[in-house]
């Protein structure tokens, strides 16, 4: 008997159910999916899609600026600490929810129907963001086409859109290295090209009178939506292949810009300004808040994109490994982008004879004013300008794919019998509707609307959604049950680090961010323009609407149940009967035979054949642990 037992123990003791793809070797990727829903066509599709989703425009125009204004190199201390407390745990939580259930942001709330409003709030937020985000891609396309010339149009004054204040800031230095003119009373050609030609903002008197449509911007926006539609036409089967280019090519361009930047005279001046540690900044709460905000928005947690992408994985995909690859890769990319940007700004600072902080800006001002101006100072300026804007295009498209796929997946998962067979048509209708809603952004005053959407669509509302998700999963559904689900899926339970973050650290940090954003509230502005009170109220209502969807969803869920109020709350908070893995062969223990129309004997018999009659996942895990311990003892 002992010989037979020993022969058994010499075989791998981890059940197939608990093995990750790396343990299983090359397997057929099609075996774990619901055939009618679609899936990734390769193992790298998911990883590259997540990298492309997280590494976006914010890595180029927001992180470097936040770093140098919040302590330079010292900013990396709170940045990586907040990455560990908030970024990595919440990233892993969202991936786990999506992969375990193979459902989108709405249907995933079978885990606790009481909180389905959080999924609806997620869709509202991502819909608003997708509308204005594609407008930014349209601006990038505009500059990309404008770079296809021998002389950049924003290089010189004297055009019809220039004013008397226009001055070509191109190294007109005297002997002591200082400019003979006062730059504060002049405007660069690149700034007037952006504001007076591209935006034509002088044609608007404010957000209440946006003026006429800019047809060149309207066509660029149309092209942006056509590109997005063609790339998501077949769902993740098409977008999963596009990201092989859009997620990797930006790194090649970034490397070229970095090498070109650090070889310019004065480059070290910009790099030193970017990363010189100023540790006294760490005593300010603002620096820690800025670091948490950068992590929160950079990783895209709460928008539903991560959950959507993970829902197309195989059931045993090693998302634990992927979490660390994507989150740490995103952080390293942000730091490298800072070197590429500030090396060029250092050169620009030396050429103009002004401090670096007078040429550095955050947001669209960096991408559409400062950096294009710097390109005019380089030899072969149209070439470098084209590369820069092509990099921004590929960075932006990845994130836009995720936004649209999130919306389409969420709605089709809610109405699978009607929409899944017509997913391409439905995707086209969504793109057309969002294009029409985005036309106001192509007007003379469109930038005012874009700023309003940017400031309020994904601000405090997004934080409320993420806090609700975190508490619903860990407190209502239960941290132990959630960890057992991950054990079933990956073969191990999350450690103390993840459980502590999910239960206490991440919600507490997000709550602090929420309170800070409310206490430090500042009205929106664009340059010297101050938004009127009605516009501010509209923005606040935009943020509140996503928050109100959570209690509205609770009300609907409670009304659907029967009994007293407490009984209704209890019933609505419990997982739905069909909650769990989407395929029967992955449903074990408490999930056996709970699918509608389930062939109940099949999964039960498969499980009994594999594990000798054990039908509880907890007992299976204990049995595996016991066998491993016995094997270790026999080898000693």
Coordinates of C-alpha atoms in Angstrom, one line a residue:
X1 CA 0.0 0.0 0.0
X2 CA 2.8 2.4 0.9
X3 CA 4.5 1.7 -2.5
X4 CA 1.3 2.6 -4.3
X5 CA 1.0 5.7 -2.1
X6 CA 4.6 6.7 -2.9
X7 CA 4.1 6.2 -6.6
X8 CA 1.1 8.4 -6.4
X9 CA 2.9 11.1 -4.4
X10 CA 5.8 11.2 -7.0
X11 CA 3.3 12.6 -9.5
X12 CA 2.3 16.3 -9.5
X13 CA -0.2 16.8 -6.7
X14 CA -1.7 20.1 -7.8
X15 CA -5.1 19.5 -9.4
X16 CA -5.5 20.8 -13.0
X17 CA -8.1 23.1 -11.6
X18 CA -5.6 24.9 -9.5
X19 CA -2.8 25.2 -12.1
X20 CA -1.9 28.5 -13.8
X21 CA -1.2 28.5 -17.6
X22 CA 2.6 28.6 -16.8
X23 CA 2.2 25.3 -14.9
X24 CA 0.1 23.7 -17.6
X25 CA 2.4 24.5 -20.5
X26 CA 1.0 25.3 -23.9
X27 CA -2.7 24.5 -23.9
X28 CA -5.5 25.2 -26.2
X29 CA -6.7 28.7 -25.4
X30 CA -10.2 28.0 -26.7
X31 CA -11.2 25.4 -24.2
X32 CA -12.1 27.7 -21.3
X33 CA -14.5 30.1 -23.0
X34 CA -18.1 30.6 -23.7
X35 CA -18.1 30.3 -27.5
X36 CA -20.6 33.0 -28.2
X37 CA -18.9 35.7 -26.2
X38 CA -15.4 35.8 -27.8
X39 CA -12.0 35.6 -26.3
X40 CA -8.4 36.7 -26.7
X41 CA -6.7 34.8 -29.5
X42 CA -3.3 34.6 -27.8
X43 CA -1.7 34.8 -24.4
X44 CA -0.1 38.2 -25.1
X45 CA -3.3 39.9 -26.3
X46 CA -4.5 40.5 -22.7
X47 CA -1.1 41.6 -21.3
X48 CA -0.5 44.1 -24.2
X49 CA -4.0 45.4 -24.0
X50 CA -3.6 46.1 -20.3
X51 CA -0.2 47.8 -20.9
X52 CA -1.7 49.9 -23.7
X53 CA -4.7 50.8 -21.6
X54 CA -2.6 51.9 -18.6
X55 CA 0.2 53.6 -20.4
X56 CA -1.5 56.6 -22.0
X57 CA -1.3 60.3 -22.5
X58 CA -1.0 61.0 -18.8
X59 CA 2.4 59.2 -18.6
X60 CA 3.8 61.8 -21.0
X61 CA 2.1 65.1 -20.1
X62 CA 1.1 64.6 -16.4
X63 CA 3.6 62.5 -14.5
X64 CA 6.8 64.5 -15.4
X65 CA 5.1 67.8 -14.4
X66 CA 3.8 66.3 -11.1
X67 CA 7.2 64.9 -10.3
X68 CA 9.1 68.1 -10.7
X69 CA 6.5 70.2 -8.8
X70 CA 6.3 67.8 -5.9
X71 CA 9.9 67.2 -4.9
X72 CA 11.6 65.9 -8.0
X73 CA 13.2 62.5 -7.3
X74 CA 11.7 62.6 -3.8
X75 CA 8.3 62.3 -5.4
X76 CA 9.2 58.7 -6.3
X77 CA 9.0 57.7 -2.6
X78 CA 5.3 58.5 -2.1
X79 CA 4.6 57.4 -5.7
X80 CA 5.8 53.8 -5.3
X81 CA 4.4 53.6 -1.8
X82 CA 0.9 54.6 -3.1
X83 CA 1.5 52.1 -5.9
X84 CA 1.9 49.4 -3.3
X85 CA -1.0 50.5 -1.1
X86 CA -3.6 51.4 -3.8
X87 CA -2.4 50.6 -7.3
X88 CA -1.4 47.0 -7.3
X89 CA -4.1 45.7 -4.9
X90 CA -7.0 47.4 -6.7
X91 CA -5.6 46.4 -10.1
X92 CA -5.5 42.8 -9.0
X93 CA -9.0 43.0 -7.4
X94 CA -10.6 44.3 -10.7
X95 CA -8.8 41.7 -12.8
X96 CA -9.9 38.9 -10.5
X97 CA -13.5 39.9 -10.6
X98 CA -13.5 40.0 -14.4
X99 CA -11.6 36.8 -15.0
X100 CA -13.5 34.7 -12.4
X101 CA -17.0 35.6 -13.7
X102 CA -16.2 36.3 -17.4
X103 CA -18.7 39.2 -17.2
X104 CA -18.6 42.9 -17.9
X105 CA -19.0 45.8 -15.5
X106 CA -22.8 45.5 -15.2
X107 CA -23.4 41.7 -15.2
X108 CA -20.4 41.1 -12.8
X109 CA -22.6 42.5 -10.0
X110 CA -24.3 39.1 -9.8
X111 CA -21.7 38.9 -7.0
X112 CA -24.0 41.2 -5.1
X113 CA -27.0 42.6 -7.0
X114 CA -27.5 45.3 -4.4
X115 CA -24.5 47.2 -5.8
X116 CA -25.3 46.9 -9.5
X117 CA -25.6 50.7 -9.5
X118 CA -21.8 50.9 -9.2
X119 CA -21.6 49.2 -12.6
X120 CA -24.0 51.7 -14.1
X121 CA -22.0 54.5 -12.6
X122 CA -18.8 53.0 -14.1
X123 CA -20.5 53.0 -17.5
X124 CA -21.6 56.7 -17.2
X125 CA -18.1 57.8 -16.2
X126 CA -16.3 55.8 -19.0
X127 CA -18.9 57.1 -21.6
X128 CA -18.2 60.7 -20.7
X129 CA -14.4 60.2 -20.7
X130 CA -14.5 58.4 -24.1
X131 CA -16.3 61.4 -25.6
X132 CA -13.7 64.0 -24.7
X133 CA -10.7 61.6 -24.9
X134 CA -11.3 61.0 -28.6
X135 CA -11.3 64.7 -29.1
X136 CA -7.8 64.8 -27.7
X137 CA -6.9 62.1 -30.3
X138 CA -8.5 64.3 -32.9
X139 CA -6.1 67.1 -31.9
X140 CA -3.2 64.7 -32.2
X141 CA -4.3 63.7 -35.7
X142 CA -4.5 67.4 -36.6
X143 CA -0.9 68.0 -35.6
X144 CA 0.2 64.7 -37.1
X145 CA -1.1 65.8 -40.5
X146 CA 0.3 69.3 -40.0
X147 CA 3.8 67.8 -39.5
X148 CA 3.8 66.4 -43.0
X149 CA 5.5 69.4 -44.4
X150 CA 9.0 70.8 -44.9
X151 CA 8.4 73.7 -42.5
X152 CA 6.2 73.3 -39.4
X153 CA 3.3 75.8 -39.6
X154 CA 3.8 76.9 -35.9
X155 CA 7.5 77.7 -36.5
X156 CA 7.1 81.4 -37.7
X157 CA 4.9 84.4 -37.1
X158 CA 3.4 86.3 -39.9
X159 CA 0.4 84.0 -40.6
X160 CA -3.2 85.2 -40.7
X161 CA -3.8 83.8 -37.2
X162 CA -0.9 85.5 -35.6
X163 CA -1.2 88.8 -33.6
X164 CA 1.2 91.6 -33.0
X165 CA 2.3 89.9 -29.7
X166 CA 3.7 87.0 -31.7
X167 CA 7.5 86.6 -31.3
X168 CA 9.7 83.8 -32.5
X169 CA 11.3 82.5 -29.3
X170 CA 14.3 80.9 -31.1
X171 CA 17.5 81.5 -29.2
X172 CA 17.8 85.2 -29.8
X173 CA 20.4 85.5 -27.1
X174 CA 22.9 88.2 -26.4
X175 CA 26.4 87.7 -25.1
X176 CA 25.6 86.9 -21.5
X177 CA 23.0 84.2 -22.4
X178 CA 19.9 86.2 -21.6
X179 CA 17.2 87.2 -24.1
X180 CA 17.2 90.9 -24.9
X181 CA 13.3 90.9 -25.0
X182 CA 10.8 90.3 -22.2
X183 CA 9.1 87.0 -23.0
X184 CA 6.3 87.6 -20.6
X185 CA 4.7 90.2 -22.8
X186 CA 5.0 88.1 -26.0
X187 CA 3.4 84.9 -27.3
X188 CA 5.2 82.1 -29.1
X189 CA 4.0 81.1 -32.6
X190 CA 3.2 77.6 -31.3
X191 CA 0.9 79.0 -28.7
X192 CA -1.0 81.2 -31.2
X193 CA -1.2 78.3 -33.6
X194 CA -2.8 76.1 -30.9
X195 CA -5.2 78.7 -29.5
X196 CA -6.0 80.8 -32.6
X197 CA -5.8 78.4 -35.5
X198 CA -6.4 74.9 -34.2
X199 CA -9.0 75.8 -31.5
X200 CA -10.0 79.2 -33.0
X201 CA -10.9 80.1 -29.5
X202 CA -11.2 83.8 -30.3
X203 CA -14.5 82.9 -32.1
X204 CA -16.1 82.0 -28.8
X205 CA -17.2 84.3 -26.0
X206 CA -17.2 81.5 -23.4
X207 CA -18.7 78.1 -22.7
X208 CA -22.2 79.5 -23.1
X209 CA -21.6 80.6 -26.7
X210 CA -19.3 78.1 -28.3
X211 CA -19.5 79.5 -31.8
X212 CA -19.4 77.6 -35.0
X213 CA -18.0 74.1 -35.8
X214 CA -14.4 73.9 -36.9
X215 CA -14.8 71.6 -39.9
X216 CA -11.1 70.5 -39.9
X217 CA -11.5 69.4 -36.3
X218 CA -14.8 67.8 -37.1
X219 CA -13.2 65.6 -39.8
X220 CA -10.3 64.7 -37.5
X221 CA -12.8 63.6 -34.8
X222 CA -14.7 61.6 -37.4
X223 CA -11.4 59.9 -38.5
X224 CA -10.6 59.1 -34.9
X225 CA -13.9 57.4 -34.3
X226 CA -13.6 55.5 -37.6
X227 CA -10.2 54.2 -36.5
X228 CA -11.5 53.2 -33.1
X229 CA -14.6 51.4 -34.7
X230 CA -12.5 49.5 -37.1
X231 CA -10.1 48.3 -34.4
X232 CA -13.0 47.1 -32.1
X233 CA -15.1 45.8 -35.0
X234 CA -14.7 42.1 -34.0
X235 CA -14.3 42.8 -30.2
X236 CA -11.1 41.6 -28.6
X237 CA -10.3 39.4 -31.6
X238 CA -9.5 42.5 -33.6
X239 CA -8.4 45.0 -30.8
X240 CA -6.2 42.2 -29.3
X241 CA -4.2 42.1 -32.5
X242 CA -4.0 45.9 -33.0
X243 CA -2.4 46.3 -29.6
X244 CA 0.6 44.3 -30.7
X245 CA 1.5 47.5 -32.6
X246 CA -0.1 50.3 -30.6
X247 CA 1.2 49.0 -27.2
X248 CA 4.8 48.4 -28.3
X249 CA 5.6 51.0 -31.0
X250 CA 5.3 53.9 -28.6
X251 CA 8.3 52.5 -26.7
X252 CA 10.4 52.6 -29.8
X253 CA 9.5 56.2 -30.5
X254 CA 10.0 57.1 -26.8
X255 CA 13.4 55.5 -26.9
X256 CA 14.3 57.5 -30.0
X257 CA 13.0 60.8 -28.4
X258 CA 15.0 60.0 -25.3
X259 CA 18.2 59.3 -27.1
X260 CA 17.7 62.5 -29.2
X261 CA 16.8 64.5 -26.1
X262 CA 19.8 63.5 -23.9
X263 CA 22.2 64.3 -26.7
X264 CA 21.1 67.9 -26.9
X265 CA 23.0 70.8 -25.3
X266 CA 21.4 71.7 -22.0
X267 CA 19.6 68.4 -21.7
X268 CA 21.2 67.7 -18.3
X269 CA 19.8 71.0 -17.0
X270 CA 16.3 69.7 -17.7
X271 CA 16.9 66.2 -16.3
X272 CA 18.5 67.7 -13.1
X273 CA 15.5 70.0 -12.7
X274 CA 13.2 67.0 -13.2
X275 CA 14.7 64.6 -10.7
X276 CA 16.7 66.6 -8.1
X277 CA 15.4 65.3 -4.8
X278 CA 13.8 67.9 -2.5
X279 CA 12.9 65.8 0.5
X280 CA 11.3 68.6 2.4
X281 CA 8.3 68.3 0.1
X282 CA 7.6 64.9 1.7
X283 CA 6.4 66.8 4.8
X284 CA 3.5 68.2 2.8
X285 CA 0.2 66.2 2.5
X286 CA -0.2 67.6 -1.0
X287 CA 2.7 65.6 -2.3
X288 CA 1.2 62.3 -1.0
X289 CA -2.2 63.2 -2.4
X290 CA -0.7 64.0 -5.8
X291 CA 1.1 60.7 -5.8
X292 CA -2.0 58.7 -5.0
X293 CA -4.0 60.6 -7.6
X294 CA -1.3 59.9 -10.2
X295 CA -1.4 56.2 -9.4
X296 CA -5.2 56.1 -9.3
X297 CA -5.8 57.7 -12.7
X298 CA -2.7 56.3 -14.5
X299 CA -3.7 52.6 -13.9
X300 CA -7.3 53.2 -14.9
X301 CA -8.8 51.5 -11.9
X302 CA -12.5 51.9 -11.7
X303 CA -13.2 52.6 -15.3
X304 CA -14.1 49.0 -16.0
X305 CA -11.5 48.5 -18.7
X306 CA -9.4 46.1 -16.6
X307 CA -12.4 44.1 -15.6
X308 CA -13.6 43.9 -19.2
X309 CA -10.2 42.8 -20.5
X310 CA -9.9 40.1 -17.8
X311 CA -13.4 38.8 -18.6
X312 CA -12.0 37.5 -21.9
X313 CA -9.2 35.5 -20.3
X314 CA -9.0 31.8 -19.8
X315 CA -10.2 30.8 -16.3
X316 CA -6.7 30.0 -15.1
X317 CA -4.8 32.9 -16.7
X318 CA -2.0 34.0 -14.3
X319 CA -3.3 37.5 -13.6
X320 CA -1.2 37.7 -10.4
X321 CA 2.0 37.8 -12.5
X322 CA 0.4 40.1 -15.1
X323 CA -0.6 42.6 -12.4
X324 CA 3.0 43.2 -11.4
X325 CA 4.2 43.3 -15.0
X326 CA 1.6 46.0 -16.0
X327 CA 1.7 48.2 -12.8
X328 CA 5.5 48.3 -12.5
X329 CA 5.9 48.7 -16.2
X330 CA 3.5 51.6 -16.2
X331 CA 5.6 53.3 -13.4
X332 CA 8.9 52.8 -15.2
X333 CA 7.3 54.1 -18.5
X334 CA 6.2 57.3 -16.7
X335 CA 9.8 57.9 -15.3
X336 CA 11.4 57.3 -18.8
X337 CA 8.9 59.6 -20.4
X338 CA 10.0 62.3 -17.9
X339 CA 13.6 61.9 -19.0
X340 CA 12.5 62.2 -22.7
X341 CA 10.4 65.3 -22.1
X342 CA 12.6 67.2 -19.6
X343 CA 15.8 66.6 -21.6
X344 CA 14.2 68.5 -24.5
X345 CA 12.8 71.2 -22.2
X346 CA 16.3 71.6 -20.8
X347 CA 17.6 72.2 -24.3
X348 CA 14.7 74.6 -24.9
X349 CA 15.5 76.4 -21.6
X350 CA 19.2 76.9 -22.7
X351 CA 18.2 78.2 -26.1
X352 CA 15.7 80.7 -24.8
X353 CA 17.8 81.7 -21.8
X354 CA 15.0 81.2 -19.3
X355 CA 14.6 78.8 -16.3
X356 CA 13.2 75.3 -17.0
X357 CA 10.1 76.0 -14.9
X358 CA 9.1 78.8 -17.3
X359 CA 8.9 76.4 -20.2
X360 CA 7.5 73.3 -18.4
X361 CA 3.7 72.9 -18.4
X362 CA 1.3 70.0 -17.7
X363 CA -1.6 68.7 -19.7
X364 CA -2.4 69.6 -23.3
X365 CA -0.2 72.7 -23.0
X366 CA 2.9 70.5 -23.0
X367 CA 1.8 68.4 -25.9
X368 CA 0.3 71.1 -28.2
X369 CA 2.4 74.2 -27.3
X370 CA 5.7 73.6 -25.5
X371 CA 6.9 70.4 -27.1
X372 CA 5.9 71.5 -30.6
X373 CA 7.8 74.7 -30.0
X374 CA 10.9 72.7 -28.9
X375 CA 10.6 70.6 -32.1
X376 CA 11.1 73.8 -34.2
X377 CA 14.5 74.3 -32.7
X378 CA 15.8 70.9 -33.8
X379 CA 17.2 69.9 -37.2
X380 CA 14.7 67.8 -39.2
X381 CA 11.9 69.3 -37.0
X382 CA 9.0 67.9 -39.1
X383 CA 10.4 64.4 -38.6
X384 CA 10.7 64.6 -34.8
X385 CA 7.3 66.3 -34.6
X386 CA 5.7 63.5 -36.6
X387 CA 7.3 60.9 -34.4
X388 CA 6.1 62.7 -31.2
X389 CA 2.5 63.0 -32.3
X390 CA 2.4 59.4 -33.7
X391 CA 3.5 58.3 -30.3
X392 CA 0.7 60.2 -28.7
X393 CA -1.7 58.7 -31.2
X394 CA -0.8 55.1 -30.4
X395 CA -0.8 55.9 -26.7
X396 CA -4.3 57.4 -26.9
X397 CA -5.9 54.8 -29.1
X398 CA -5.1 51.9 -26.7
X399 CA -7.0 53.6 -23.9
X400 CA -9.9 54.5 -26.2
X401 CA -10.2 50.9 -27.3
X402 CA -10.6 49.9 -23.6
X403 CA -13.3 52.6 -23.0
X404 CA -15.4 51.5 -26.0
X405 CA -14.9 47.8 -25.3
X406 CA -16.0 48.3 -21.7
X407 CA -19.3 49.9 -22.8
X408 CA -20.0 47.4 -25.5
X409 CA -19.2 44.4 -23.4
X410 CA -21.2 45.6 -20.4
X411 CA -24.4 46.2 -22.4
X412 CA -24.1 43.0 -24.5
X413 CA -23.5 40.9 -21.3
X414 CA -26.8 42.3 -20.0
X415 CA -28.7 41.5 -23.2
X416 CA -26.7 38.6 -24.7
X417 CA -29.4 37.0 -26.7
X418 CA -30.3 40.2 -28.5
X419 CA -26.9 42.0 -28.9
X420 CA -24.1 39.4 -29.0
X421 CA -25.1 38.3 -32.6
X422 CA -25.1 42.0 -33.6
X423 CA -22.2 43.2 -31.6
X424 CA -20.5 44.9 -34.6
X425 CA -23.6 46.8 -35.5
X426 CA -24.1 47.8 -31.8
X427 CA -20.4 49.0 -31.6
X428 CA -21.0 51.1 -34.7
X429 CA -24.1 52.7 -33.2
X430 CA -22.2 53.5 -30.0
X431 CA -19.4 55.2 -32.0
X432 CA -21.9 57.2 -34.1
X433 CA -23.8 58.4 -31.0
X434 CA -20.6 59.4 -29.2
X435 CA -19.3 61.2 -32.3
X436 CA -22.5 63.3 -32.5
X437 CA -22.3 64.1 -28.7
X438 CA -18.7 65.1 -29.2
X439 CA -19.4 67.6 -32.0
X440 CA -19.7 70.4 -29.4
X441 CA -16.0 69.9 -28.7
X442 CA -15.2 70.8 -32.3
X443 CA -16.7 74.3 -32.0
X444 CA -14.7 77.5 -31.4
X445 CA -15.4 77.1 -27.6
X446 CA -15.0 73.4 -27.6
X447 CA -12.0 73.5 -25.3
X448 CA -14.1 75.0 -22.5
X449 CA -16.4 71.9 -22.7
X450 CA -13.5 69.6 -22.8
X451 CA -12.0 71.1 -19.7
X452 CA -15.3 70.8 -17.9
X453 CA -15.6 67.1 -18.8
X454 CA -12.1 66.5 -17.9
X455 CA -12.5 68.1 -14.5
X456 CA -15.7 66.5 -13.4
X457 CA -16.6 63.4 -15.4
X458 CA -14.1 61.2 -13.6
X459 CA -13.3 63.0 -10.4
X460 CA -15.0 62.3 -7.0
X461 CA -17.5 60.1 -8.7
X462 CA -14.9 57.6 -9.8
X463 CA -13.4 57.5 -6.3
X464 CA -16.9 56.7 -4.8
X465 CA -17.3 53.9 -7.3
X466 CA -14.0 52.3 -6.5
X467 CA -14.6 52.6 -2.7
X468 CA -18.0 51.0 -3.1
X469 CA -16.6 48.2 -5.2
X470 CA -13.8 47.5 -2.7
X471 CA -16.2 47.4 0.3
X472 CA -18.9 45.4 -1.5
X473 CA -16.4 42.7 -2.5
X474 CA -14.6 42.5 0.8
X475 CA -17.3 43.3 3.4
X476 CA -20.6 42.2 1.8
X477 CA -19.5 39.3 -0.4
X478 CA -16.8 38.5 2.1
X479 CA -13.0 38.6 1.9
X480 CA -12.7 34.9 2.8
X481 CA -15.1 33.9 0.0
X482 CA -13.4 36.1 -2.5
X483 CA -10.0 34.7 -1.6
X484 CA -11.4 31.1 -2.0
X485 CA -12.6 32.1 -5.5
X486 CA -9.1 33.3 -6.4
X487 CA -7.7 30.1 -4.9
X488 CA -10.0 28.1 -7.2
X489 CA -8.9 30.2 -10.2
X490 CA -5.2 30.6 -9.6
X491 CA -4.2 27.8 -7.3
X492 CA -3.3 30.0 -4.3
X493 CA -5.0 32.5 -1.9
X494 CA -3.9 36.1 -1.8
X495 CA -1.5 36.8 1.0
X496 CA -1.8 39.1 4.0
X497 CA -0.6 42.1 1.9
X498 CA -3.5 41.9 -0.5
X499 CA -6.1 41.2 2.2
X500 CA -4.9 44.1 4.4
X501 CA -5.0 46.5 1.5
X502 CA -8.4 45.4 0.3
X503 CA -9.9 45.5 3.8
X504 CA -8.3 48.7 5.2
X505 CA -5.5 50.5 3.4
X506 CA -6.9 51.0 -0.1
X507 CA -10.4 52.1 1.0
X508 CA -8.9 54.4 3.7
X509 CA -6.5 56.0 1.2
X510 CA -9.3 56.5 -1.4
X511 CA -11.5 58.0 1.3
X512 CA -8.8 60.5 2.2
X513 CA -8.4 61.4 -1.5
X514 CA -12.2 61.9 -1.7
X515 CA -12.2 64.2 1.3
X516 CA -9.2 66.1 0.1
X517 CA -10.7 66.7 -3.3
X518 CA -13.9 68.1 -1.7
X519 CA -12.1 70.3 0.8
X520 CA -9.6 71.6 -1.7
X521 CA -12.2 72.1 -4.4
X522 CA -11.3 74.8 -6.9
X523 CA -13.5 76.1 -9.8
X524 CA -12.6 75.1 -13.3
X525 CA -10.6 77.5 -15.4
X526 CA -8.8 77.6 -18.8
X527 CA -6.1 80.2 -18.9
X528 CA -7.5 83.4 -17.7
X529 CA -11.1 82.3 -18.4
X530 CA -13.2 81.5 -15.3
X531 CA -16.2 79.3 -15.8
X532 CA -19.6 80.8 -14.9
X533 CA -21.6 79.4 -11.9
X534 CA -24.1 77.5 -14.1
X535 CA -21.2 75.6 -15.8
X536 CA -19.7 74.7 -12.4
X537 CA -23.0 73.5 -11.2
X538 CA -23.4 71.4 -14.4
X539 CA -20.0 69.8 -13.7
X540 CA -20.8 69.0 -10.1
X541 CA -24.1 67.5 -11.1
X542 CA -22.2 65.4 -13.7
X543 CA -20.0 64.0 -10.9
X544 CA -23.0 63.5 -8.5
X545 CA -25.0 61.7 -11.2
X546 CA -22.6 58.8 -11.2
X547 CA -22.7 58.7 -7.4
X548 CA -26.5 58.7 -7.3
X549 CA -26.6 55.7 -9.5
X550 CA -25.4 53.5 -6.6
X551 CA -28.3 54.2 -4.2
X552 CA -30.7 54.2 -7.2
X553 CA -29.4 50.7 -8.0
X554 CA -29.9 49.6 -4.4
X555 CA -33.5 50.8 -4.5
X556 CA -34.3 48.8 -7.6
X557 CA -32.6 45.7 -6.2
X558 CA -34.5 45.9 -3.0
X559 CA -37.9 46.5 -4.7
X560 CA -37.3 43.3 -6.8
X561 CA -37.2 41.2 -3.6
X562 CA -39.9 40.1 -1.3
X563 CA -40.4 40.3 2.5
X564 CA -39.5 42.9 5.1
X565 CA -36.9 45.6 4.3
X566 CA -34.2 43.7 6.2
X567 CA -35.0 40.5 4.4
X568 CA -35.0 42.3 1.1
X569 CA -31.6 43.8 1.8
X570 CA -30.2 40.4 2.8
X571 CA -31.5 38.7 -0.3
X572 CA -30.3 41.5 -2.7
X573 CA -26.8 41.5 -1.2
X574 CA -26.4 37.7 -1.7
X575 CA -24.7 36.4 -4.9
X576 CA -27.1 35.4 -7.6
X577 CA -27.7 31.7 -8.1
X578 CA -25.7 31.7 -11.3
X579 CA -22.8 33.7 -9.9
X580 CA -19.4 32.0 -10.5
X581 CA -17.3 30.7 -13.4
X582 CA -19.0 30.9 -16.8
X583 CA -18.2 27.3 -17.9
X584 CA -19.5 24.2 -16.1
X585 CA -16.2 22.5 -16.1
X586 CA -14.8 25.4 -14.0
X587 CA -17.6 25.3 -11.5
X588 CA -16.7 23.2 -8.5
X589 CA -17.7 23.0 -4.8
X590 CA -20.5 25.5 -4.1
X591 CA -20.7 26.5 -7.8
X592 CA -21.6 23.0 -9.1
X593 CA -24.8 22.8 -11.1
X594 CA -25.9 26.3 -10.4
X595 CA -26.0 27.5 -14.0
X596 CA -29.4 27.7 -15.8
X597 CA -29.9 24.6 -17.9
X598 CA -26.9 23.0 -16.3
X599 CA -26.1 19.4 -17.0
X600 CA -25.9 18.8 -13.3
X601 CA -24.3 15.3 -13.2
X602 CA -21.5 16.3 -15.6
X603 CA -19.5 18.7 -13.5
X604 CA -20.2 16.8 -10.4
X605 CA -18.9 13.5 -12.0
X606 CA -15.9 15.2 -13.5
X607 CA -15.0 16.6 -10.1
X608 CA -15.5 13.2 -8.3
X609 CA -13.4 11.5 -10.9
X610 CA -10.5 14.0 -10.5
X611 CA -10.6 14.3 -6.7
X612 CA -11.9 11.0 -5.5
X613 CA -15.4 12.0 -4.4
X614 CA -14.5 15.3 -2.8
X615 CA -17.1 17.9 -3.7
X616 CA -16.1 20.8 -1.5
X617 CA -13.3 23.2 -2.7
X618 CA -12.2 23.8 0.8
X619 CA -11.7 20.0 1.3
X620 CA -9.9 19.8 -2.0
X621 CA -7.5 22.5 -1.0
X622 CA -6.9 20.7 2.4
X623 CA -6.3 17.4 0.7
X624 CA -3.7 18.9 -1.7
X625 CA -1.9 20.5 1.3
X626 CA -1.9 17.2 3.2
X627 CA -0.5 15.3 0.2
X628 CA 2.2 17.9 -0.3
X629 CA 3.2 17.7 3.4
X630 CA 3.3 13.9 3.2
X631 CA 5.5 14.1 0.1
X632 CA 7.9 16.5 1.8
X633 CA 8.1 14.2 4.9
X634 CA 8.8 11.1 2.7
X635 CA 11.7 12.9 1.0
X636 CA 13.4 13.9 4.3

